[in-house]
PDB file of C-alpha atoms in Angstrom:
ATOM      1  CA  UNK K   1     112.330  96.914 126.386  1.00  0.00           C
ATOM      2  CA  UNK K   2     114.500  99.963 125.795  1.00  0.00           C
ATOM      3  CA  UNK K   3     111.711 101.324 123.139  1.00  0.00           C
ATOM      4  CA  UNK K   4     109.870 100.725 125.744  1.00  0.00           C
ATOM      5  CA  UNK K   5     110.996 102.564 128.198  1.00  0.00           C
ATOM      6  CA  UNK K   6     111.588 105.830 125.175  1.00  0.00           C
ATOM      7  CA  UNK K   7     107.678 105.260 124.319  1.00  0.00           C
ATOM      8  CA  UNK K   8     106.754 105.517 128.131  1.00  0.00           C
ATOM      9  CA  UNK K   9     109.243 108.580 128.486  1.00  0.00           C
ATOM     10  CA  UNK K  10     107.508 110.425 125.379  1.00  0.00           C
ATOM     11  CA  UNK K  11     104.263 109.685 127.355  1.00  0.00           C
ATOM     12  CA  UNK K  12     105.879 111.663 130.335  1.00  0.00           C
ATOM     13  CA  UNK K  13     106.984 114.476 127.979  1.00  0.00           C
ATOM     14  CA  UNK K  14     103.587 114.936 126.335  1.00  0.00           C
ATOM     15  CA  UNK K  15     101.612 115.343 129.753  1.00  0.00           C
ATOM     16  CA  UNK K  16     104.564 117.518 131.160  1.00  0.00           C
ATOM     17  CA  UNK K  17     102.931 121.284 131.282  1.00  0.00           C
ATOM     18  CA  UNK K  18     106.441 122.634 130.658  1.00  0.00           C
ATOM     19  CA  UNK K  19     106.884 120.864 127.511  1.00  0.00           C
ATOM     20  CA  UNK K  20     103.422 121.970 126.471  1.00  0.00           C
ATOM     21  CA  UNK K  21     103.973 125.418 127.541  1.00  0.00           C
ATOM     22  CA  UNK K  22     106.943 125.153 125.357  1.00  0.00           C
ATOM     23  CA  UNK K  23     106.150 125.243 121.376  1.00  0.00           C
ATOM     24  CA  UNK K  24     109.330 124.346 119.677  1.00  0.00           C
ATOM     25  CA  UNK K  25     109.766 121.279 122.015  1.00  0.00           C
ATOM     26  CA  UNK K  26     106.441 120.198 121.995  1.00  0.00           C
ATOM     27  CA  UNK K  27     106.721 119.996 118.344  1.00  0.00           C
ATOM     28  CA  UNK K  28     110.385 117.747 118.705  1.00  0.00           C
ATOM     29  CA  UNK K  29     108.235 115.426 121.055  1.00  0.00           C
ATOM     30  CA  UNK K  30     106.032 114.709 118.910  1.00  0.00           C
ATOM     31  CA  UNK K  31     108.251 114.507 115.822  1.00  0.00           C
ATOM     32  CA  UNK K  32     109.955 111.677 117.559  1.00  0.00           C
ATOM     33  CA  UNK K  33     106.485 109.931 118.306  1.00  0.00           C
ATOM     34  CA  UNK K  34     105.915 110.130 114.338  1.00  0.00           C
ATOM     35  CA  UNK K  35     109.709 108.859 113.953  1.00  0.00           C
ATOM     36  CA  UNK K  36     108.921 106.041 116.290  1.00  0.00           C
ATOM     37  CA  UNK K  37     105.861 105.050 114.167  1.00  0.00           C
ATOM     38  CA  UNK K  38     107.202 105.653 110.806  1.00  0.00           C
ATOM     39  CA  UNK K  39     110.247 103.040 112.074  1.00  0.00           C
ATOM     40  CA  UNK K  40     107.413 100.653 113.039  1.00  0.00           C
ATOM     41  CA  UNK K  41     107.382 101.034 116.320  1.00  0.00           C
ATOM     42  CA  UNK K  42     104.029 100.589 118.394  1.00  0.00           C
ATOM     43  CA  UNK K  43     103.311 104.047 120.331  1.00  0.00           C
ATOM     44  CA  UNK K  44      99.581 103.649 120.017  1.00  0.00           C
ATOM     45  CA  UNK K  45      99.490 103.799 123.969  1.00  0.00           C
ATOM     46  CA  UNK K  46     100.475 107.403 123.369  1.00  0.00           C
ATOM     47  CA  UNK K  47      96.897 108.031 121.801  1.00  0.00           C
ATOM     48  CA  UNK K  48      94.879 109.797 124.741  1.00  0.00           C
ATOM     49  CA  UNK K  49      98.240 111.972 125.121  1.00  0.00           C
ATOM     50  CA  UNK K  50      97.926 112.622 121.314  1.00  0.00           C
ATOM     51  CA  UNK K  51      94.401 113.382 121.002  1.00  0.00           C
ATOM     52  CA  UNK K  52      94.888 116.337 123.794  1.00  0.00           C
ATOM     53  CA  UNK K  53      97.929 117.607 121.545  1.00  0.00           C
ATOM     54  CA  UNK K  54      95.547 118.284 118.457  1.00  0.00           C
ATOM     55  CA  UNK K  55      94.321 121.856 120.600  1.00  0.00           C
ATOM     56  CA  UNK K  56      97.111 123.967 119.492  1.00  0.00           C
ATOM     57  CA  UNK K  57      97.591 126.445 116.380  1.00  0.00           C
ATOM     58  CA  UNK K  58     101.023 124.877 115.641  1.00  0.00           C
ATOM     59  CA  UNK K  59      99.772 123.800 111.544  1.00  0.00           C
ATOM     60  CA  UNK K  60     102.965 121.490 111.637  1.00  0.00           C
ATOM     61  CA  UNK K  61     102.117 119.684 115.054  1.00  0.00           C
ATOM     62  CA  UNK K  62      98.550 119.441 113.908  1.00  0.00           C
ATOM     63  CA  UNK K  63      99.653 118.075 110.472  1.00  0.00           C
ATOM     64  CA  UNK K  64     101.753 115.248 112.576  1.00  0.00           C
ATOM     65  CA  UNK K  65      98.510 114.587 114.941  1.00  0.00           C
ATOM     66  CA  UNK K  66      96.277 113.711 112.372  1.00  0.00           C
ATOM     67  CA  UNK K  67      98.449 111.464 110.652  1.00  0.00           C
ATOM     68  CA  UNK K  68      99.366 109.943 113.755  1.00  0.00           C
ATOM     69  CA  UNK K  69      95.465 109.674 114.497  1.00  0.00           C
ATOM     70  CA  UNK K  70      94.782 108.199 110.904  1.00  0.00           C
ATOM     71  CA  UNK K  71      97.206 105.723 111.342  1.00  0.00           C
ATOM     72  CA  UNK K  72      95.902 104.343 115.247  1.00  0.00           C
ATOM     73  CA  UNK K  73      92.442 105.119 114.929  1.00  0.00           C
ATOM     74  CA  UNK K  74      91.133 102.007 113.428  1.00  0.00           C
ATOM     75  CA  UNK K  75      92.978 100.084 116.272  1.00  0.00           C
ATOM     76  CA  UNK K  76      91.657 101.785 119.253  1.00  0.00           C
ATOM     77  CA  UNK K  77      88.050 102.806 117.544  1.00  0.00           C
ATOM     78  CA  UNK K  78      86.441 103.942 121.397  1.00  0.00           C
ATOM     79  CA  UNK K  79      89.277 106.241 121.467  1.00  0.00           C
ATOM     80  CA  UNK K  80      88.926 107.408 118.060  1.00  0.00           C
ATOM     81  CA  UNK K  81      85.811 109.260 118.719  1.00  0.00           C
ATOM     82  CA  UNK K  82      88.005 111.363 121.059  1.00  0.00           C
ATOM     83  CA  UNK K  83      89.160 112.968 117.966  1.00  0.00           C
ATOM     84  CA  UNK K  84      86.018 113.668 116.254  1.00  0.00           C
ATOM     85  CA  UNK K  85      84.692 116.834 117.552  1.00  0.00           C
ATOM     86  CA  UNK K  86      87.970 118.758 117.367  1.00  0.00           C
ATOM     87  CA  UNK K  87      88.465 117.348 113.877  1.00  0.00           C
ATOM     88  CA  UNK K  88      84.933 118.525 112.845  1.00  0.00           C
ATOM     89  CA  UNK K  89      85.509 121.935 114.519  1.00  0.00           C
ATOM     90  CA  UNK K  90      89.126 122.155 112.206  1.00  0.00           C
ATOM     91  CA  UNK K  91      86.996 121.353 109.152  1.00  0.00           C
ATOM     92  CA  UNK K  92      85.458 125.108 109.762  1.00  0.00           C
ATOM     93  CA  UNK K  93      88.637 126.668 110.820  1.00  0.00           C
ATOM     94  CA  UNK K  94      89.538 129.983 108.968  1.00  0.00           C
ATOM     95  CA  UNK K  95      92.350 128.324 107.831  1.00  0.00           C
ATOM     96  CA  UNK K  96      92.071 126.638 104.557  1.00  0.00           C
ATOM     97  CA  UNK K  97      95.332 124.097 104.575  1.00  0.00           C
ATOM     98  CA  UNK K  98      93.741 123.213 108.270  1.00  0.00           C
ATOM     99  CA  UNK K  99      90.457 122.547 106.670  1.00  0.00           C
ATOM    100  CA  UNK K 100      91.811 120.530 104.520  1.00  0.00           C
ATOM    101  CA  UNK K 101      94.096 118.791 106.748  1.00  0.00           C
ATOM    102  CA  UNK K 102      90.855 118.013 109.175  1.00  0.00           C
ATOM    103  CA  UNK K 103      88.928 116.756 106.888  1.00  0.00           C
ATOM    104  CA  UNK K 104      91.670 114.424 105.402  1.00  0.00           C
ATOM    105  CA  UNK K 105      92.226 112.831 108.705  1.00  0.00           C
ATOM    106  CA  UNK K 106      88.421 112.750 109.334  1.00  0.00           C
ATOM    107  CA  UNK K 107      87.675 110.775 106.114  1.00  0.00           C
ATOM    108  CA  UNK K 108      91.054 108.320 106.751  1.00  0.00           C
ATOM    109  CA  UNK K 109      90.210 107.010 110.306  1.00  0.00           C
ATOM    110  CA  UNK K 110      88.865 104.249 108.611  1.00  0.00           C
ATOM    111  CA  UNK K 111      85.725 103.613 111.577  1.00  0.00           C
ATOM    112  CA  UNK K 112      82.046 102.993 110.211  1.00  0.00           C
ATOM    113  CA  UNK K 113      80.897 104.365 113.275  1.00  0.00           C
ATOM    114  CA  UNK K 114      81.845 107.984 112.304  1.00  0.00           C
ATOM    115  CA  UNK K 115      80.575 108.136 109.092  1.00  0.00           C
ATOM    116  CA  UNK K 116      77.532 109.758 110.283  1.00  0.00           C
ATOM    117  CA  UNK K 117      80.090 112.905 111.453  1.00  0.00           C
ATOM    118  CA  UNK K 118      81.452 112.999 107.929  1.00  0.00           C
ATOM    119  CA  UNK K 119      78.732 113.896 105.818  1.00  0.00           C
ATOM    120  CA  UNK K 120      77.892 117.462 106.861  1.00  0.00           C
ATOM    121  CA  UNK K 121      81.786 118.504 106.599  1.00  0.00           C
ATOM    122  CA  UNK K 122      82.268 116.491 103.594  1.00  0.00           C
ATOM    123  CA  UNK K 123      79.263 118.250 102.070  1.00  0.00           C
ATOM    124  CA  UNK K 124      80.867 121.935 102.453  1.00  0.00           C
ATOM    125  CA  UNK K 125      84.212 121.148 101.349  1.00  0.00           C
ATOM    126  CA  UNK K 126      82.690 120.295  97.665  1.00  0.00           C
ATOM    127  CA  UNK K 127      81.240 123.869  98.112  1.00  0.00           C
ATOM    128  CA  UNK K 128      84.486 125.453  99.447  1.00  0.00           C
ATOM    129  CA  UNK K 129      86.130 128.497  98.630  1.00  0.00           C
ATOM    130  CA  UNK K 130      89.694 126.729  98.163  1.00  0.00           C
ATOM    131  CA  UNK K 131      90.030 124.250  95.698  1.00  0.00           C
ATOM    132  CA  UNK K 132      92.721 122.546  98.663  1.00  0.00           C
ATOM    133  CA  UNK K 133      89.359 121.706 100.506  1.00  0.00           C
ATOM    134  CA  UNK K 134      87.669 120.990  97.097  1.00  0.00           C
ATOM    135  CA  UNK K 135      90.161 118.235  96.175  1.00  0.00           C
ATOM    136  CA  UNK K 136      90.554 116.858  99.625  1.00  0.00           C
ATOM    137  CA  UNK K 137      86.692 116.608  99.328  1.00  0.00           C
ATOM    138  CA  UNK K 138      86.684 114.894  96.438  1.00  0.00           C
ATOM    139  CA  UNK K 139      89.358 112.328  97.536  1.00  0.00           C
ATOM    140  CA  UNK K 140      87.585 112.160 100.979  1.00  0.00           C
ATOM    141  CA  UNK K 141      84.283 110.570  98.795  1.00  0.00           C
ATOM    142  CA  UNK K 142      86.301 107.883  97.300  1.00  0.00           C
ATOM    143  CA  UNK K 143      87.592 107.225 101.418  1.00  0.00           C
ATOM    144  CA  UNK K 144      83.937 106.830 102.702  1.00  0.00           C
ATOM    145  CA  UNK K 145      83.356 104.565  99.653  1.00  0.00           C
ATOM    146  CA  UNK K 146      85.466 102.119 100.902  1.00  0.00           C
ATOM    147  CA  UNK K 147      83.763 102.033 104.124  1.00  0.00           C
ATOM    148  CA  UNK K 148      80.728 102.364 102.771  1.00  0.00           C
ATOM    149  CA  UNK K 149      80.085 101.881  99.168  1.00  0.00           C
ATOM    150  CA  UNK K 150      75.864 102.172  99.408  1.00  0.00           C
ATOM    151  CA  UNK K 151      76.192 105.179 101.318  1.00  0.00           C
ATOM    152  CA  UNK K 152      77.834 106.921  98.214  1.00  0.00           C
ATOM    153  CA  UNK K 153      76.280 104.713  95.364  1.00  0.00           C
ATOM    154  CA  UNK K 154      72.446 105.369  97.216  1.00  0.00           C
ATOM    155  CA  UNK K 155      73.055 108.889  97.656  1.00  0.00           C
ATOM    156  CA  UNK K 156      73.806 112.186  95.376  1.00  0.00           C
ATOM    157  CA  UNK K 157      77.615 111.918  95.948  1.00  0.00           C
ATOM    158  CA  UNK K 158      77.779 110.641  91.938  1.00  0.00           C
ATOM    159  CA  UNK K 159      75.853 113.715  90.648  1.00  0.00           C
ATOM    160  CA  UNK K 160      77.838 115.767  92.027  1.00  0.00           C
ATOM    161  CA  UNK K 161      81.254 114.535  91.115  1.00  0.00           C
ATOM    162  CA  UNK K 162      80.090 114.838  87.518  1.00  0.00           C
ATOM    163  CA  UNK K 163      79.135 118.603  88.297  1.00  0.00           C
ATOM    164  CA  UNK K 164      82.221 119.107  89.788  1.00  0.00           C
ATOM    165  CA  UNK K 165      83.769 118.587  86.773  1.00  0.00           C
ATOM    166  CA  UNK K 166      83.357 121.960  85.352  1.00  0.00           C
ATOM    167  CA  UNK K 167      84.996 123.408  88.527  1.00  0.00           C
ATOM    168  CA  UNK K 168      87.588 125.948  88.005  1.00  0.00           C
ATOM    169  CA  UNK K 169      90.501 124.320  89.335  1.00  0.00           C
ATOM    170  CA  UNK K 170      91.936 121.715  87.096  1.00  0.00           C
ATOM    171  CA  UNK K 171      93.387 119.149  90.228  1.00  0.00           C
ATOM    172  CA  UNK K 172      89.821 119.114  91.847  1.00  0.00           C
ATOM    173  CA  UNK K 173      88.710 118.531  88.207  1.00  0.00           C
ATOM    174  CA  UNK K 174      91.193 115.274  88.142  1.00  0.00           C
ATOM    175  CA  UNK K 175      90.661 113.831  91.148  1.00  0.00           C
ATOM    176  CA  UNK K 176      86.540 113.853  90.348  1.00  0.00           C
ATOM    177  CA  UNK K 177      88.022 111.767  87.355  1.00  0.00           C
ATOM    178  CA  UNK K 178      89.628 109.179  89.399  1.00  0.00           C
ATOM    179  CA  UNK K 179      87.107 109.036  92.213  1.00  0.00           C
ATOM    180  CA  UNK K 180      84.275 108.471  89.587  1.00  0.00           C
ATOM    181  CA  UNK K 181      86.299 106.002  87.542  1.00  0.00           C
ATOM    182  CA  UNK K 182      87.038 103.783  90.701  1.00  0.00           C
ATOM    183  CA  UNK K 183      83.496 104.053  92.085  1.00  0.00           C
ATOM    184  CA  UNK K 184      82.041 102.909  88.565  1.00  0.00           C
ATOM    185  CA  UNK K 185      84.446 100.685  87.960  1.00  0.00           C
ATOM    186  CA  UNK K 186      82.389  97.958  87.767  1.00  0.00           C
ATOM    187  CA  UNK K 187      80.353  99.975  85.111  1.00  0.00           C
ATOM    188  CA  UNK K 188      83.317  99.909  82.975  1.00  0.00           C
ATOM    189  CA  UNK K 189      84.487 103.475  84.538  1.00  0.00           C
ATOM    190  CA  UNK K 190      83.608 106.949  84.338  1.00  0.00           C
ATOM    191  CA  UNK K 191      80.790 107.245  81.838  1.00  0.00           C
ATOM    192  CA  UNK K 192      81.522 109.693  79.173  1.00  0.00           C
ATOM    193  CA  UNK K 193      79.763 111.651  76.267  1.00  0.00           C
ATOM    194  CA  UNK K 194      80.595 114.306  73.349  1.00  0.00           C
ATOM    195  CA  UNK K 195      80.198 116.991  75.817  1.00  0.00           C
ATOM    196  CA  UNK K 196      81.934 116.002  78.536  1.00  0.00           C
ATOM    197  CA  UNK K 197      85.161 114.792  76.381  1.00  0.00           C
ATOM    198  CA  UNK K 198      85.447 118.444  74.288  1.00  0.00           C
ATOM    199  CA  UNK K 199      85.120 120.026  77.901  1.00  0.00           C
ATOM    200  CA  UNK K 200      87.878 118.504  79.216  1.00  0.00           C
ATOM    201  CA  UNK K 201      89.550 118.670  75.844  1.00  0.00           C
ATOM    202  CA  UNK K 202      89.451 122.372  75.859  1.00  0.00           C
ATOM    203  CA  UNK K 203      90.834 122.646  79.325  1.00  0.00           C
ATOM    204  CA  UNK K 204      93.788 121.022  78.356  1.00  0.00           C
ATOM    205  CA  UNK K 205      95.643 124.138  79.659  1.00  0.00           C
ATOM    206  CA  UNK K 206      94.188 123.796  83.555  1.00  0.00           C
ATOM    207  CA  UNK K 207      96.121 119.769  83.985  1.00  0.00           C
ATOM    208  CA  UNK K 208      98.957 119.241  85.579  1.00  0.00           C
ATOM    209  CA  UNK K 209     100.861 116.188  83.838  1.00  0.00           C
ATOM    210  CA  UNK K 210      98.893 113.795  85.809  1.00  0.00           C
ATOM    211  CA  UNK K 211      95.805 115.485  84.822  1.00  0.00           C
ATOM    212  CA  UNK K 212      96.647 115.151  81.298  1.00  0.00           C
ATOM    213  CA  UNK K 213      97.382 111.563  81.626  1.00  0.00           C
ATOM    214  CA  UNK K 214      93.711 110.949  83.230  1.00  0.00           C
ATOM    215  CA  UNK K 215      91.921 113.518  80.330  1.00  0.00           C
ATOM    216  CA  UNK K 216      94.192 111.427  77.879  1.00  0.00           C
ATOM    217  CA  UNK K 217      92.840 108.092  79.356  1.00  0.00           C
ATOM    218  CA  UNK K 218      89.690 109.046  78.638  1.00  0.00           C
ATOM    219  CA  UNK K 219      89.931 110.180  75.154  1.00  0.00           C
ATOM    220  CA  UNK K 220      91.417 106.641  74.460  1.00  0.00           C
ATOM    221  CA  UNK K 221      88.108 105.061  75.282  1.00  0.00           C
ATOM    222  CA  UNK K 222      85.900 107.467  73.559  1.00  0.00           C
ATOM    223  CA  UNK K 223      84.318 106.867  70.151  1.00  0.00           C
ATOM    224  CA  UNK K 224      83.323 109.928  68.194  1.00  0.00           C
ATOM    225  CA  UNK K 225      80.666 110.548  65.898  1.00  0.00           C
ATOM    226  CA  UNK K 226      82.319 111.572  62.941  1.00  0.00           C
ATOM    227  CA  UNK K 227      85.427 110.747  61.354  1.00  0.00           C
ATOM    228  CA  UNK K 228      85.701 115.217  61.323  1.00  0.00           C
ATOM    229  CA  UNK K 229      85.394 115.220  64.866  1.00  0.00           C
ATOM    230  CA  UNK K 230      88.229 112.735  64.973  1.00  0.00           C
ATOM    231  CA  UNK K 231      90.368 115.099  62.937  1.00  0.00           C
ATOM    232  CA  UNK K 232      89.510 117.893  65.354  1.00  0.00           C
ATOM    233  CA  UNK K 233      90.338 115.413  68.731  1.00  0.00           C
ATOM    234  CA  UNK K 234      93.502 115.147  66.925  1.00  0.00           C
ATOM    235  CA  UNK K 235      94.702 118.716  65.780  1.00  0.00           C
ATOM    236  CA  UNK K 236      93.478 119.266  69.592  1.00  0.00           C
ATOM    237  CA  UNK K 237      95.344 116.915  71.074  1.00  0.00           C
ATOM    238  CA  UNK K 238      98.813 117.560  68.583  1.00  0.00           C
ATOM    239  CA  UNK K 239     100.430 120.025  70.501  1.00  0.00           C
ATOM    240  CA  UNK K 240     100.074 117.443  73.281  1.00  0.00           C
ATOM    241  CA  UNK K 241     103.273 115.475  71.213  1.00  0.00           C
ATOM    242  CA  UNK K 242     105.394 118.222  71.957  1.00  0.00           C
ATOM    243  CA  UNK K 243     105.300 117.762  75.595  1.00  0.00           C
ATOM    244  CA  UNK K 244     108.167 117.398  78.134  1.00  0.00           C
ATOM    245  CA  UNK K 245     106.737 114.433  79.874  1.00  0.00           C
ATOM    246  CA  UNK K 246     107.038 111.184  78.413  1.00  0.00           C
ATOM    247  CA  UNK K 247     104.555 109.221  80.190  1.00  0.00           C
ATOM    248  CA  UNK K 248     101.793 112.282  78.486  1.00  0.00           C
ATOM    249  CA  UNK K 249     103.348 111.991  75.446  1.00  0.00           C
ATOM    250  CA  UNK K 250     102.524 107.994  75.696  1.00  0.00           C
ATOM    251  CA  UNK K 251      99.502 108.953  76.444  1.00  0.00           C
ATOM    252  CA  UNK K 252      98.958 110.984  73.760  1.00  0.00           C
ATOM    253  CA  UNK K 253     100.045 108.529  70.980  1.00  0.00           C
ATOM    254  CA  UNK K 254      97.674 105.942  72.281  1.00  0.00           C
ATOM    255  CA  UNK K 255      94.945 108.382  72.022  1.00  0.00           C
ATOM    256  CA  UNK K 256      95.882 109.227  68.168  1.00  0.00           C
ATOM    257  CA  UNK K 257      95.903 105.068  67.911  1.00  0.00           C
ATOM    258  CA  UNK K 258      93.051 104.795  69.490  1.00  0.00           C
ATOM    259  CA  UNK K 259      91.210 106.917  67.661  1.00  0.00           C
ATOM    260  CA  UNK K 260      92.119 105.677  64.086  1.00  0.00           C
ATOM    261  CA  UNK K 261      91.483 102.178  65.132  1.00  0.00           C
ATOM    262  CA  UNK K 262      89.192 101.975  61.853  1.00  0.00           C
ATOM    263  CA  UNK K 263      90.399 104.642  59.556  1.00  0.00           C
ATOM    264  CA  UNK K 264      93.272 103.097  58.048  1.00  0.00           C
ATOM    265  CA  UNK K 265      93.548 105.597  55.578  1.00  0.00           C
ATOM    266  CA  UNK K 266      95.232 107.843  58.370  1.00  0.00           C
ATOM    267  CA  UNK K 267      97.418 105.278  59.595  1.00  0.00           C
ATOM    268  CA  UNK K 268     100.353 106.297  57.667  1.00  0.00           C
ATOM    269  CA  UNK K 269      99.702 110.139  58.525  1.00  0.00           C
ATOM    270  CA  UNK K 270      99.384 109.331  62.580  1.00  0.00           C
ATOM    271  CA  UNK K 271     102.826 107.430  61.935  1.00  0.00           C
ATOM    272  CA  UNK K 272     104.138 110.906  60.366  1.00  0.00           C
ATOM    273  CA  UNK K 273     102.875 112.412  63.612  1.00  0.00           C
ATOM    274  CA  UNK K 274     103.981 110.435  66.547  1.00  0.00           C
ATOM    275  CA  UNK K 275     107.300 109.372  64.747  1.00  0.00           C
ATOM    276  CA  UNK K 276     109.468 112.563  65.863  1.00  0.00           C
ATOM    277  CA  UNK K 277     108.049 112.235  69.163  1.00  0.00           C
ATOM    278  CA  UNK K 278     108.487 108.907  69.914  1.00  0.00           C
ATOM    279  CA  UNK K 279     112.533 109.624  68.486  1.00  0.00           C
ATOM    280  CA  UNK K 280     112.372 111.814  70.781  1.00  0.00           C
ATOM    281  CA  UNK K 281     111.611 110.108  73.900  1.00  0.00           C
ATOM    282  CA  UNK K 282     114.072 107.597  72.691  1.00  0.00           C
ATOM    283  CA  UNK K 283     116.878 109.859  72.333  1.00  0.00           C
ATOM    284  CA  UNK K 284     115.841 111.490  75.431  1.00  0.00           C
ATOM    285  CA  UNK K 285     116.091 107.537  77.116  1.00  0.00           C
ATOM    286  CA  UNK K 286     119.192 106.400  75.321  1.00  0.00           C
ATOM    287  CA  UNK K 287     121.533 109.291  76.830  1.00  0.00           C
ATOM    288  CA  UNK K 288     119.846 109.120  80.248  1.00  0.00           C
ATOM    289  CA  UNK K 289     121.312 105.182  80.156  1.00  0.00           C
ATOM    290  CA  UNK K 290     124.764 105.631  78.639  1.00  0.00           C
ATOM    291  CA  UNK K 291     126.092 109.086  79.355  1.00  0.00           C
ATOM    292  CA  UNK K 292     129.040 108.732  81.692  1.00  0.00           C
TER     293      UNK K 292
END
């Protein structure tokens, strides 16, 4: 009852014109409805009082609206579509972290019914200028899957996630990794070819460490033609060892496994090559356990 009665005074707060006349307390108001609901607390009867808060130029308030929106729409779908104009206007605002933010929250509401509002926006952010949008984009296909997987599977959505990955940005690269590898999944994954594996393999340089990890992923399940393109793969893919991150390193090692499955004659020379690594790592694990 005493949540309660906070939830009903926060409902108070966010129709009082002061408070909205008021920027740095607006913002506290609705901080505390996002504390409320990240402590599991129900203020979804705050929703109509939230939807009119998502009209300001406040990127931090708006950032807390739409996850606040994401997280109640499904429950209250009739006023979910509230929300969607203003969010389709954001996904055109100058602004590209607002774009992005927009079209997030318009792709994780989670309703069937607005699916038809999606496409258009979802279409430009592939095209975007900022590869924020791009990614979100990306990520935003994989969301309408979920609701939809025919709408995506039926369509060009696939084509394009394959041409997106010669974009210039290696994270919206990445993510059109993962997105096609779940949506094929039960293809066996992400189909790939010589030409697609030596582009990502000489972008090596564009990956964060989780975008190494997904190239590396892929190498592991690719078969080359030639036991010389193996040895290129691997003087590639060598500096890779040498790598801070243990989890790419992994990575790495299974590729070099991987990929002289049936060679045996290199076995003993891969073992040459991963061995100072892998010490490595295990020296690296060893103090992180028993320094004092």
């Amino acid at each position: 009852d005493n949540k309660k009665g906070e939830v009903n005074e926060l409902k108070t707060l966010l129709r009082d014109p002061a408070v909205e006349r008021d920027p740095k307390r607006k913002r506290d108001v609705i901080k505390k409805v996002i504390a409320y609901m990240t402590l599991g607390i129900d203020v979804s009867r705050l929703f109509t009082e939230m939807v009119m808060s998502i009209e300001t130029r406040d990127l931090v308030v708006k950032k807390m609206v739409y996850h606040y929106l994401s997280t109640y729409a499904h429950e209250k779908p009739e006023m979910g579509i509230m929300c969607i104009n203003t969010l389709q206007r954001d996904c055109s605002n100058e602004d590209p972290m607002v774009r992005g933010l927009a079209l997030r929250s318009l792709c994780s509401l989670r309703l069937p019914s607005v699916l038809e509002y999606i496409e258009t926006p979802l279409r430009a952010s592939l095209t975007d200028q900022h590869s924020y949008v791009r990614k979100t984009g990306v990520m935003g296909i994989l969301k309408v899957y979920h609701l939809d997987k025919d709408l995506i599977r039926n369509g060009d959505w696939i084509d394009i996630l394959y041409d997106m990955l010669r974009d210039v940005d290696g994270t919206v690269v990445t993510n059109c990794i993962v997105v096609l590898d779940e949506i094929m999944l039960e293809e066996g994954g992400i189909a790939i070819n010589t030409a697609i594996i030596h582009h990502l393999l000489g972008r090596l340089n564009d990956f964060n460490e989780w975008g190494l990890g997904a190239v590396l992923r892929l190498v592991t399940r690719y078969e080359p033609e030639s036991d010389q393109e193996t040895y290129g793969i691997m003087n590639i893919l060598d500096p890779v060892l040498r790598t801070s991150n243990s989890g790419v390193v992994l990575e790495a090692i299974g590729c070099f496994v991987a990929l002289t499955e049936h060679l045996p004659e290199l076995h003993q020379q891969v073992y040459d090559r991963i061995k100072s690594p892998l010490l490595t790592l295990m020296a690296g694990s060893a103090g992180d356990n028993f320094e004092s």
